[in-house]
């Protein structure tokens, strides 16, 4: 049997980050990654459209945690140990400079995820981390614990190729249902997985032929619930996307799954009340009296979206502002501030498949990321019931958890 001081199951972002930091801090330890695929770091490769959205330029822990629908309370302490600034410093020390984009997302200045992958692979090699590909884990068995030191075997891990013994075991497998099943067999509760980041499928005459149009700042709520978000909204070929929708999908992941992704949303395209909108439109009647409504977009809305909302308000293209009657005015105000759309399904956001679900957070010590049920068993990344909105936050959770695991493993 192969003995390793530390085995990390999962060759993704969290797995590599944990392995490298463990090996760097304690070079005498034998550290191995078991990856089921023929290569690892696949999510890193596709993240951010192939650019790798490493983290987000949010440097206050209490603000950073607000981007996690699940894990907000649990991550506050860990973020005081390792967060965005530490991530930036870690990569820069290893030759990877990051840049901040206007929306706060951070990428390598090379704009290539391969830069991050090359960094991890070279660091793993430098610190003699053994990376074992095509090693799909079939079973995990705790061994009798005698309280002895780090080099005593505490777990037996069987793959389709080999059997390993290890003193410390780190699970960094993301939303891998087979590993979740093994953890259930060990007594851990697994919160069932549902999609977390997704776009809304909508067929509606108001948006069906204007893909690419962005309403810069909207409010969206799911009718009949408390679910609400705001931000840019993108009209796509199949419906709606962008931060306003993606945030809603993350915070509403469980409830929207229960509704089988069939529900109504109400969109306020201008973030004004219906009453204020009416008053603004009345002002327009006076200010732009001789101009046509159709050709006079208001509230900084894109022309194509304005044209659609004017048309469905029963306002002809040649109608002038001065000619608007009370009913047309009220109809346009309703479309601008209370537009209801029927959602009939979801689509994956680009290739970035994120799930809500995983190991029950109450069963994890977030000072160490160690299992409360089994000593010497640690978790990092999305294997836990933690997920975030889009923008680099899921990776920051991976870096933070993996780094604290490395410190915890080396401390006992």
Short mmCIF file of C-alpha atoms in Angstrom, two decimals:
data_model
loop_
_atom_site.label_atom_id
_atom_site.label_comp_id
_atom_site.label_asym_id
_atom_site.label_seq_id
_atom_site.Cartn_x
_atom_site.Cartn_y
_atom_site.Cartn_z
CA UNK A 1 0.00 0.00 0.00
CA UNK A 2 1.11 3.56 -0.71
CA UNK A 3 1.43 5.74 2.39
CA UNK A 4 1.12 9.52 2.10
CA UNK A 5 1.17 12.03 4.90
CA UNK A 6 -1.58 13.99 3.16
CA UNK A 7 -3.92 12.95 0.36
CA UNK A 8 -6.07 15.52 -1.40
CA UNK A 9 -8.98 14.08 -3.35
CA UNK A 10 -9.74 16.41 -6.25
CA UNK A 11 -7.34 18.11 -8.64
CA UNK A 12 -9.22 21.36 -9.04
CA UNK A 13 -8.59 24.87 -7.73
CA UNK A 14 -9.05 24.07 -4.04
CA UNK A 15 -7.16 20.78 -4.27
CA UNK A 16 -4.06 22.22 -5.92
CA UNK A 17 -4.06 25.30 -3.68
CA UNK A 18 -4.23 23.13 -0.56
CA UNK A 19 -1.55 20.72 -1.78
CA UNK A 20 0.91 23.45 -2.77
CA UNK A 21 0.55 25.32 0.51
CA UNK A 22 0.85 22.16 2.61
CA UNK A 23 3.97 21.03 0.76
CA UNK A 24 5.50 24.51 0.83
CA UNK A 25 5.01 24.91 4.58
CA UNK A 26 6.17 21.37 5.42
CA UNK A 27 8.49 20.04 2.72
CA UNK A 28 9.13 16.82 4.67
CA UNK A 29 5.54 15.65 4.19
CA UNK A 30 4.53 13.35 1.34
CA UNK A 31 1.60 15.10 -0.35
CA UNK A 32 -0.46 13.61 -3.17
CA UNK A 33 -3.45 14.74 -5.23
CA UNK A 34 -5.83 12.09 -6.55
CA UNK A 35 -7.66 13.38 -9.64
CA UNK A 36 -10.26 11.25 -11.42
CA UNK A 37 -9.70 12.89 -14.83
CA UNK A 38 -6.78 12.66 -17.19
CA UNK A 39 -5.97 16.27 -16.30
CA UNK A 40 -7.02 18.61 -13.52
CA UNK A 41 -7.96 22.27 -13.09
CA UNK A 42 -10.73 22.10 -15.70
CA UNK A 43 -12.92 24.66 -13.96
CA UNK A 44 -9.96 27.01 -13.75
CA UNK A 45 -9.46 26.58 -17.50
CA UNK A 46 -13.00 27.65 -18.47
CA UNK A 47 -13.58 30.26 -15.77
CA UNK A 48 -14.19 33.80 -16.95
CA UNK A 49 -14.46 32.75 -20.57
CA UNK A 50 -10.99 31.20 -20.48
CA UNK A 51 -9.40 34.13 -18.63
CA UNK A 52 -9.88 32.77 -15.06
CA UNK A 53 -11.73 35.14 -12.74
CA UNK A 54 -9.29 34.58 -9.84
CA UNK A 55 -11.02 36.71 -7.20
CA UNK A 56 -12.95 39.97 -6.68
CA UNK A 57 -11.65 43.36 -5.54
CA UNK A 58 -13.57 43.40 -2.27
CA UNK A 59 -11.23 43.88 0.69
CA UNK A 60 -13.60 44.05 3.68
CA UNK A 61 -14.59 40.63 5.09
CA UNK A 62 -18.05 41.77 6.20
CA UNK A 63 -18.72 43.06 2.66
CA UNK A 64 -17.16 40.07 0.92
CA UNK A 65 -19.36 37.52 2.74
CA UNK A 66 -22.50 39.21 1.41
CA UNK A 67 -21.81 37.59 -1.97
CA UNK A 68 -22.42 34.08 -0.60
CA UNK A 69 -26.07 32.95 -0.49
CA UNK A 70 -24.86 29.88 1.42
CA UNK A 71 -21.80 30.30 3.64
CA UNK A 72 -22.10 33.99 4.53
CA UNK A 73 -21.95 33.47 8.31
CA UNK A 74 -19.40 30.66 8.19
CA UNK A 75 -16.87 32.48 5.97
CA UNK A 76 -16.61 35.68 8.02
CA UNK A 77 -13.96 34.29 10.37
CA UNK A 78 -11.97 32.52 7.61
CA UNK A 79 -11.89 35.70 5.52
CA UNK A 80 -10.15 37.45 8.41
CA UNK A 81 -7.42 34.82 8.04
CA UNK A 82 -7.05 34.76 4.25
CA UNK A 83 -8.95 36.78 1.70
CA UNK A 84 -8.59 38.91 -1.42
CA UNK A 85 -5.42 40.79 -0.54
CA UNK A 86 -3.75 37.55 0.52
CA UNK A 87 -4.79 35.91 -2.74
CA UNK A 88 -3.29 38.75 -4.78
CA UNK A 89 -0.05 38.58 -2.79
CA UNK A 90 0.14 34.77 -3.07
CA UNK A 91 -0.06 34.85 -6.85
CA UNK A 92 2.24 37.84 -7.25
CA UNK A 93 4.93 36.16 -5.15
CA UNK A 94 4.79 33.30 -7.63
CA UNK A 95 5.04 35.49 -10.71
CA UNK A 96 1.35 35.96 -11.53
CA UNK A 97 0.21 39.59 -11.51
CA UNK A 98 -3.52 40.24 -11.35
CA UNK A 99 -5.55 43.18 -12.66
CA UNK A 100 -8.87 44.68 -11.56
CA UNK A 101 -11.60 45.29 -14.12
CA UNK A 102 -14.28 47.96 -13.83
CA UNK A 103 -16.83 45.61 -12.29
CA UNK A 104 -14.36 44.45 -9.62
CA UNK A 105 -13.49 41.09 -11.15
CA UNK A 106 -9.80 40.20 -11.07
CA UNK A 107 -7.91 38.32 -13.77
CA UNK A 108 -4.28 37.54 -14.55
CA UNK A 109 -2.85 40.37 -16.63
CA UNK A 110 -2.21 37.80 -19.37
CA UNK A 111 -6.00 37.35 -19.73
CA UNK A 112 -5.38 33.61 -19.87
CA UNK A 113 -6.42 30.89 -17.43
CA UNK A 114 -3.39 28.94 -18.64
CA UNK A 115 -1.27 31.34 -16.58
CA UNK A 116 -2.96 30.13 -13.39
CA UNK A 117 -2.75 26.49 -14.47
CA UNK A 118 0.96 26.81 -15.30
CA UNK A 119 1.54 28.45 -11.92
CA UNK A 120 -0.15 25.60 -10.05
CA UNK A 121 1.57 22.86 -12.03
CA UNK A 122 5.01 24.43 -11.64
CA UNK A 123 4.49 25.05 -7.91
CA UNK A 124 3.26 21.49 -7.40
CA UNK A 125 6.35 20.16 -9.17
CA UNK A 126 8.66 22.52 -7.29
CA UNK A 127 7.34 21.37 -3.92
CA UNK A 128 7.24 17.71 -4.95
CA UNK A 129 3.47 17.28 -4.80
CA UNK A 130 2.60 13.97 -6.45
CA UNK A 131 -0.31 14.45 -8.86
CA UNK A 132 -2.03 11.16 -9.73
CA UNK A 133 -4.41 11.39 -12.69
CA UNK A 134 -7.08 8.85 -13.68
CA UNK A 135 -7.45 7.92 -10.01
CA UNK A 136 -11.18 7.76 -9.37
CA UNK A 137 -11.81 7.22 -5.65
CA UNK A 138 -14.07 4.26 -4.89
CA UNK A 139 -14.01 4.17 -1.10
CA UNK A 140 -12.77 6.06 1.97
CA UNK A 141 -12.35 4.14 5.21
CA UNK A 142 -11.38 5.66 8.57
CA UNK A 143 -8.78 3.58 10.41
CA UNK A 144 -8.59 3.14 14.19
CA UNK A 145 -7.02 6.29 15.64
CA UNK A 146 -4.44 5.88 18.38
CA UNK A 147 -3.74 9.58 18.86
CA UNK A 148 -0.24 9.39 17.46
CA UNK A 149 1.40 11.96 15.19
CA UNK A 150 0.95 13.06 11.62
CA UNK A 151 2.70 10.04 10.09
CA UNK A 152 0.21 7.54 11.52
CA UNK A 153 -2.32 6.26 8.96
CA UNK A 154 -5.85 7.40 9.71
CA UNK A 155 -7.59 6.73 6.38
CA UNK A 156 -7.55 4.09 3.68
CA UNK A 157 -8.44 5.43 0.24
CA UNK A 158 -9.12 3.03 -2.60
CA UNK A 159 -9.17 4.02 -6.26
CA UNK A 160 -9.76 1.81 -9.29
CA UNK A 161 -5.96 1.55 -9.59
CA UNK A 162 -4.43 1.71 -6.11
CA UNK A 163 -4.94 1.59 -2.38
CA UNK A 164 -3.51 4.41 -0.28
CA UNK A 165 -3.06 5.04 3.41
CA UNK A 166 -2.81 8.59 4.70
CA UNK A 167 -2.51 10.49 7.94
CA UNK A 168 -4.61 13.45 6.78
CA UNK A 169 -7.32 13.52 4.14
CA UNK A 170 -8.58 16.60 2.29
CA UNK A 171 -11.76 16.46 0.19
CA UNK A 172 -11.74 19.09 -2.56
CA UNK A 173 -13.97 17.49 -5.17
CA UNK A 174 -16.52 20.24 -5.78
CA UNK A 175 -20.04 19.02 -6.51
CA UNK A 176 -19.06 15.40 -7.17
CA UNK A 177 -22.09 13.31 -6.23
CA UNK A 178 -20.06 10.09 -5.90
CA UNK A 179 -17.80 11.66 -3.28
CA UNK A 180 -20.81 13.15 -1.51
CA UNK A 181 -22.19 9.59 -1.29
CA UNK A 182 -18.93 8.38 0.29
CA UNK A 183 -19.15 11.22 2.81
CA UNK A 184 -22.74 10.26 3.59
CA UNK A 185 -21.48 6.76 4.32
CA UNK A 186 -19.10 8.35 6.83
CA UNK A 187 -22.07 9.97 8.57
CA UNK A 188 -21.98 13.44 7.04
CA UNK A 189 -25.25 15.05 5.98
CA UNK A 190 -25.26 16.19 2.36
CA UNK A 191 -27.58 19.01 1.32
CA UNK A 192 -28.99 17.96 -2.10
CA UNK A 193 -27.44 19.85 -4.99
CA UNK A 194 -29.40 22.23 -7.19
CA UNK A 195 -28.08 24.60 -9.88
CA UNK A 196 -27.05 27.98 -8.48
CA UNK A 197 -25.86 30.25 -11.31
CA UNK A 198 -28.18 30.17 -14.30
CA UNK A 199 -30.01 32.41 -16.74
CA UNK A 200 -33.77 32.63 -17.22
CA UNK A 201 -35.54 31.25 -20.30
CA UNK A 202 -38.24 33.72 -21.35
CA UNK A 203 -40.30 33.95 -24.54
CA UNK A 204 -41.93 37.35 -24.72
CA UNK A 205 -42.62 39.81 -27.54
CA UNK A 206 -40.98 42.59 -25.56
CA UNK A 207 -37.55 40.94 -25.73
CA UNK A 208 -37.68 38.17 -28.33
CA UNK A 209 -35.73 39.94 -31.08
CA UNK A 210 -33.42 42.33 -29.23
CA UNK A 211 -30.63 40.05 -27.93
CA UNK A 212 -27.55 41.89 -26.71
CA UNK A 213 -29.49 44.82 -25.27
CA UNK A 214 -28.42 45.74 -21.73
CA UNK A 215 -30.61 47.63 -19.26
CA UNK A 216 -27.86 49.17 -17.10
CA UNK A 217 -29.53 49.17 -13.69
CA UNK A 218 -32.76 47.33 -12.94
CA UNK A 219 -34.62 45.80 -10.02
CA UNK A 220 -35.93 42.25 -10.38
CA UNK A 221 -38.10 40.26 -8.01
CA UNK A 222 -39.72 36.85 -8.17
CA UNK A 223 -43.46 37.35 -7.89
CA UNK A 224 -44.92 35.82 -4.73
CA UNK A 225 -41.58 35.60 -2.90
CA UNK A 226 -39.08 37.79 -1.07
CA UNK A 227 -36.42 37.10 -3.72
CA UNK A 228 -35.01 40.33 -5.09
CA UNK A 229 -31.88 41.61 -6.83
CA UNK A 230 -30.62 44.59 -8.77
CA UNK A 231 -27.92 45.44 -11.30
CA UNK A 232 -27.40 45.21 -15.08
CA UNK A 233 -29.79 43.00 -17.07
CA UNK A 234 -28.85 41.44 -20.41
CA UNK A 235 -31.46 40.32 -22.93
CA UNK A 236 -30.28 37.14 -24.66
CA UNK A 237 -31.47 34.87 -27.47
CA UNK A 238 -33.31 32.73 -24.91
CA UNK A 239 -34.29 35.19 -22.21
CA UNK A 240 -32.44 37.21 -19.59
CA UNK A 241 -28.99 37.11 -17.97
CA UNK A 242 -26.29 39.36 -16.39
CA UNK A 243 -25.78 40.14 -12.68
CA UNK A 244 -29.39 41.09 -11.84
CA UNK A 245 -30.57 37.65 -13.00
CA UNK A 246 -27.55 35.63 -11.84
CA UNK A 247 -27.76 37.01 -8.29
CA UNK A 248 -31.43 36.10 -8.22
CA UNK A 249 -30.64 32.57 -9.43
CA UNK A 250 -28.01 32.14 -6.71
CA UNK A 251 -30.06 33.43 -3.80
CA UNK A 252 -33.18 31.67 -5.07
CA UNK A 253 -31.46 28.41 -6.06
CA UNK A 254 -33.48 26.15 -3.75
CA UNK A 255 -36.85 27.87 -4.08
CA UNK A 256 -36.65 28.18 -7.87
CA UNK A 257 -35.73 24.49 -8.14
CA UNK A 258 -38.83 23.66 -6.08
CA UNK A 259 -40.86 25.65 -8.61
CA UNK A 260 -39.27 23.60 -11.43
CA UNK A 261 -37.96 26.87 -12.88
CA UNK A 262 -41.44 28.06 -13.80
CA UNK A 263 -42.34 31.37 -12.18
CA UNK A 264 -42.99 35.06 -12.88
CA UNK A 265 -40.56 37.91 -12.38
CA UNK A 266 -41.34 41.61 -12.12
CA UNK A 267 -38.74 43.93 -13.65
CA UNK A 268 -38.38 47.60 -12.81
CA UNK A 269 -36.25 48.81 -15.71
CA UNK A 270 -35.65 52.29 -14.29
CA UNK A 271 -35.52 51.75 -10.48
CA UNK A 272 -38.24 54.34 -9.89
CA UNK A 273 -41.66 53.91 -8.33
CA UNK A 274 -44.68 53.74 -10.60
CA UNK A 275 -45.89 57.07 -9.18
CA UNK A 276 -42.55 58.83 -9.78
CA UNK A 277 -42.47 57.43 -13.29
CA UNK A 278 -45.91 58.84 -14.03
CA UNK A 279 -44.74 62.29 -12.91
CA UNK A 280 -41.59 62.01 -15.04
CA UNK A 281 -43.64 61.05 -18.09
CA UNK A 282 -45.99 63.98 -17.51
CA UNK A 283 -42.94 66.24 -17.51
CA UNK A 284 -41.89 64.67 -20.81
CA UNK A 285 -45.29 65.55 -22.27
CA UNK A 286 -44.49 69.20 -21.67
CA UNK A 287 -40.77 69.17 -22.44
CA UNK A 288 -40.91 67.06 -25.61
CA UNK A 289 -44.47 67.92 -26.68
CA UNK A 290 -43.80 67.91 -30.45
CA UNK A 291 -41.42 64.94 -30.49
CA UNK A 292 -42.61 61.37 -31.00
CA UNK A 293 -42.54 59.13 -27.95
CA UNK A 294 -41.05 56.27 -29.98
CA UNK A 295 -37.96 58.27 -30.97
CA UNK A 296 -37.39 59.87 -27.56
CA UNK A 297 -35.96 57.23 -25.19
CA UNK A 298 -35.99 58.27 -21.54
CA UNK A 299 -34.36 57.07 -18.30
CA UNK A 300 -31.13 56.15 -20.15
CA UNK A 301 -32.77 53.02 -21.54
CA UNK A 302 -31.37 51.46 -24.74
CA UNK A 303 -33.32 52.54 -27.83
CA UNK A 304 -34.38 49.04 -28.85
CA UNK A 305 -35.79 48.25 -25.41
CA UNK A 306 -37.57 51.62 -25.24
CA UNK A 307 -39.15 50.97 -28.65
CA UNK A 308 -40.47 47.60 -27.44
CA UNK A 309 -41.95 48.98 -24.23
CA UNK A 310 -43.57 51.90 -26.07
CA UNK A 311 -45.10 49.56 -28.65
CA UNK A 312 -46.65 47.19 -26.09
CA UNK A 313 -48.13 50.23 -24.33
CA UNK A 314 -50.42 50.76 -27.35
CA UNK A 315 -48.51 53.87 -28.44
CA UNK A 316 -48.12 54.24 -32.21
CA UNK A 317 -44.71 55.17 -33.64
CA UNK A 318 -45.98 58.55 -34.82
CA UNK A 319 -47.64 59.49 -31.50
CA UNK A 320 -46.24 62.71 -30.07
CA UNK A 321 -45.67 63.24 -26.37
CA UNK A 322 -48.39 65.91 -26.22
CA UNK A 323 -50.89 63.40 -27.65
CA UNK A 324 -50.43 60.74 -24.95
CA UNK A 325 -53.68 59.98 -23.13
CA UNK A 326 -54.00 58.90 -19.50
CA UNK A 327 -54.30 55.20 -20.34
CA UNK A 328 -51.19 55.20 -22.54
CA UNK A 329 -49.24 57.10 -19.90
CA UNK A 330 -50.20 54.58 -17.20
CA UNK A 331 -49.49 51.63 -19.48
CA UNK A 332 -45.99 52.90 -20.32
CA UNK A 333 -45.26 53.60 -16.65
CA UNK A 334 -46.32 50.03 -15.78
CA UNK A 335 -44.04 48.58 -18.47
CA UNK A 336 -41.14 50.65 -17.21
CA UNK A 337 -41.55 49.86 -13.51
CA UNK A 338 -43.73 46.74 -13.15
CA UNK A 339 -43.10 44.60 -16.24
CA UNK A 340 -44.01 40.98 -15.53
CA UNK A 341 -42.29 38.20 -17.49
CA UNK A 342 -43.02 34.48 -17.40
CA UNK A 343 -39.91 32.35 -16.82
CA UNK A 344 -40.18 28.89 -18.32
CA UNK A 345 -36.90 27.15 -17.61
CA UNK A 346 -33.22 27.91 -17.12
CA UNK A 347 -29.94 27.76 -19.02
CA UNK A 348 -26.43 27.22 -17.68
CA UNK A 349 -24.46 30.46 -17.41
CA UNK A 350 -21.72 30.05 -20.03
CA UNK A 351 -19.75 26.94 -19.01
CA UNK A 352 -19.62 27.87 -15.36
CA UNK A 353 -21.73 25.25 -13.64
CA UNK A 354 -22.14 26.10 -9.97
CA UNK A 355 -24.37 24.25 -7.51
CA UNK A 356 -25.90 24.95 -4.15
CA UNK A 357 -25.55 21.89 -1.95
CA UNK A 358 -22.87 19.81 -0.29
CA UNK A 359 -21.60 18.97 3.17
CA UNK A 360 -23.80 20.39 5.93
CA UNK A 361 -21.93 23.42 7.29
CA UNK A 362 -22.80 22.70 10.93
CA UNK A 363 -20.63 19.58 10.68
CA UNK A 364 -17.46 21.56 9.88
CA UNK A 365 -15.15 23.55 12.17
CA UNK A 366 -14.55 26.74 10.20
CA UNK A 367 -11.50 27.68 12.27
CA UNK A 368 -9.73 24.72 10.68
CA UNK A 369 -12.10 23.41 7.94
CA UNK A 370 -11.88 20.03 9.68
CA UNK A 371 -14.81 17.66 9.99
CA UNK A 372 -16.49 17.69 13.40
CA UNK A 373 -17.34 14.02 12.88
CA UNK A 374 -13.92 12.67 11.90
CA UNK A 375 -10.52 13.93 13.00
CA UNK A 376 -7.91 14.47 10.28
CA UNK A 377 -10.63 14.88 7.60
CA UNK A 378 -10.75 18.32 5.97
CA UNK A 379 -12.84 20.06 3.30
CA UNK A 380 -12.14 22.88 0.84
CA UNK A 381 -14.15 24.50 -1.94
CA UNK A 382 -17.57 23.65 -3.28
CA UNK A 383 -17.72 20.17 -1.72
CA UNK A 384 -19.19 22.19 1.17
CA UNK A 385 -22.66 23.72 0.98
CA UNK A 386 -21.13 27.08 0.04
CA UNK A 387 -21.69 28.94 -3.21
CA UNK A 388 -21.44 32.50 -4.41
CA UNK A 389 -22.70 34.91 -7.01
CA UNK A 390 -20.63 35.31 -10.17
CA UNK A 391 -17.52 37.48 -10.14
CA UNK A 392 -14.63 35.43 -8.68
CA UNK A 393 -16.22 34.77 -5.30
CA UNK A 394 -16.42 30.97 -5.67
CA UNK A 395 -12.67 30.86 -6.31
CA UNK A 396 -12.00 33.07 -3.28
CA UNK A 397 -13.89 30.56 -1.15
CA UNK A 398 -11.66 27.82 -2.60
CA UNK A 399 -8.42 29.73 -1.89
CA UNK A 400 -9.46 30.66 1.64
CA UNK A 401 -10.63 27.20 2.64
CA UNK A 402 -7.63 25.48 1.08
CA UNK A 403 -5.15 27.85 2.72
CA UNK A 404 -6.69 27.40 6.18
CA UNK A 405 -6.67 23.63 5.64
CA UNK A 406 -2.94 23.84 4.91
CA UNK A 407 -2.32 25.77 8.14
CA UNK A 408 -4.53 23.41 10.15
CA UNK A 409 -2.93 20.24 8.81
CA UNK A 410 0.52 21.53 9.57
CA UNK A 411 -0.48 22.64 13.07
CA UNK A 412 -1.42 19.24 14.40
#
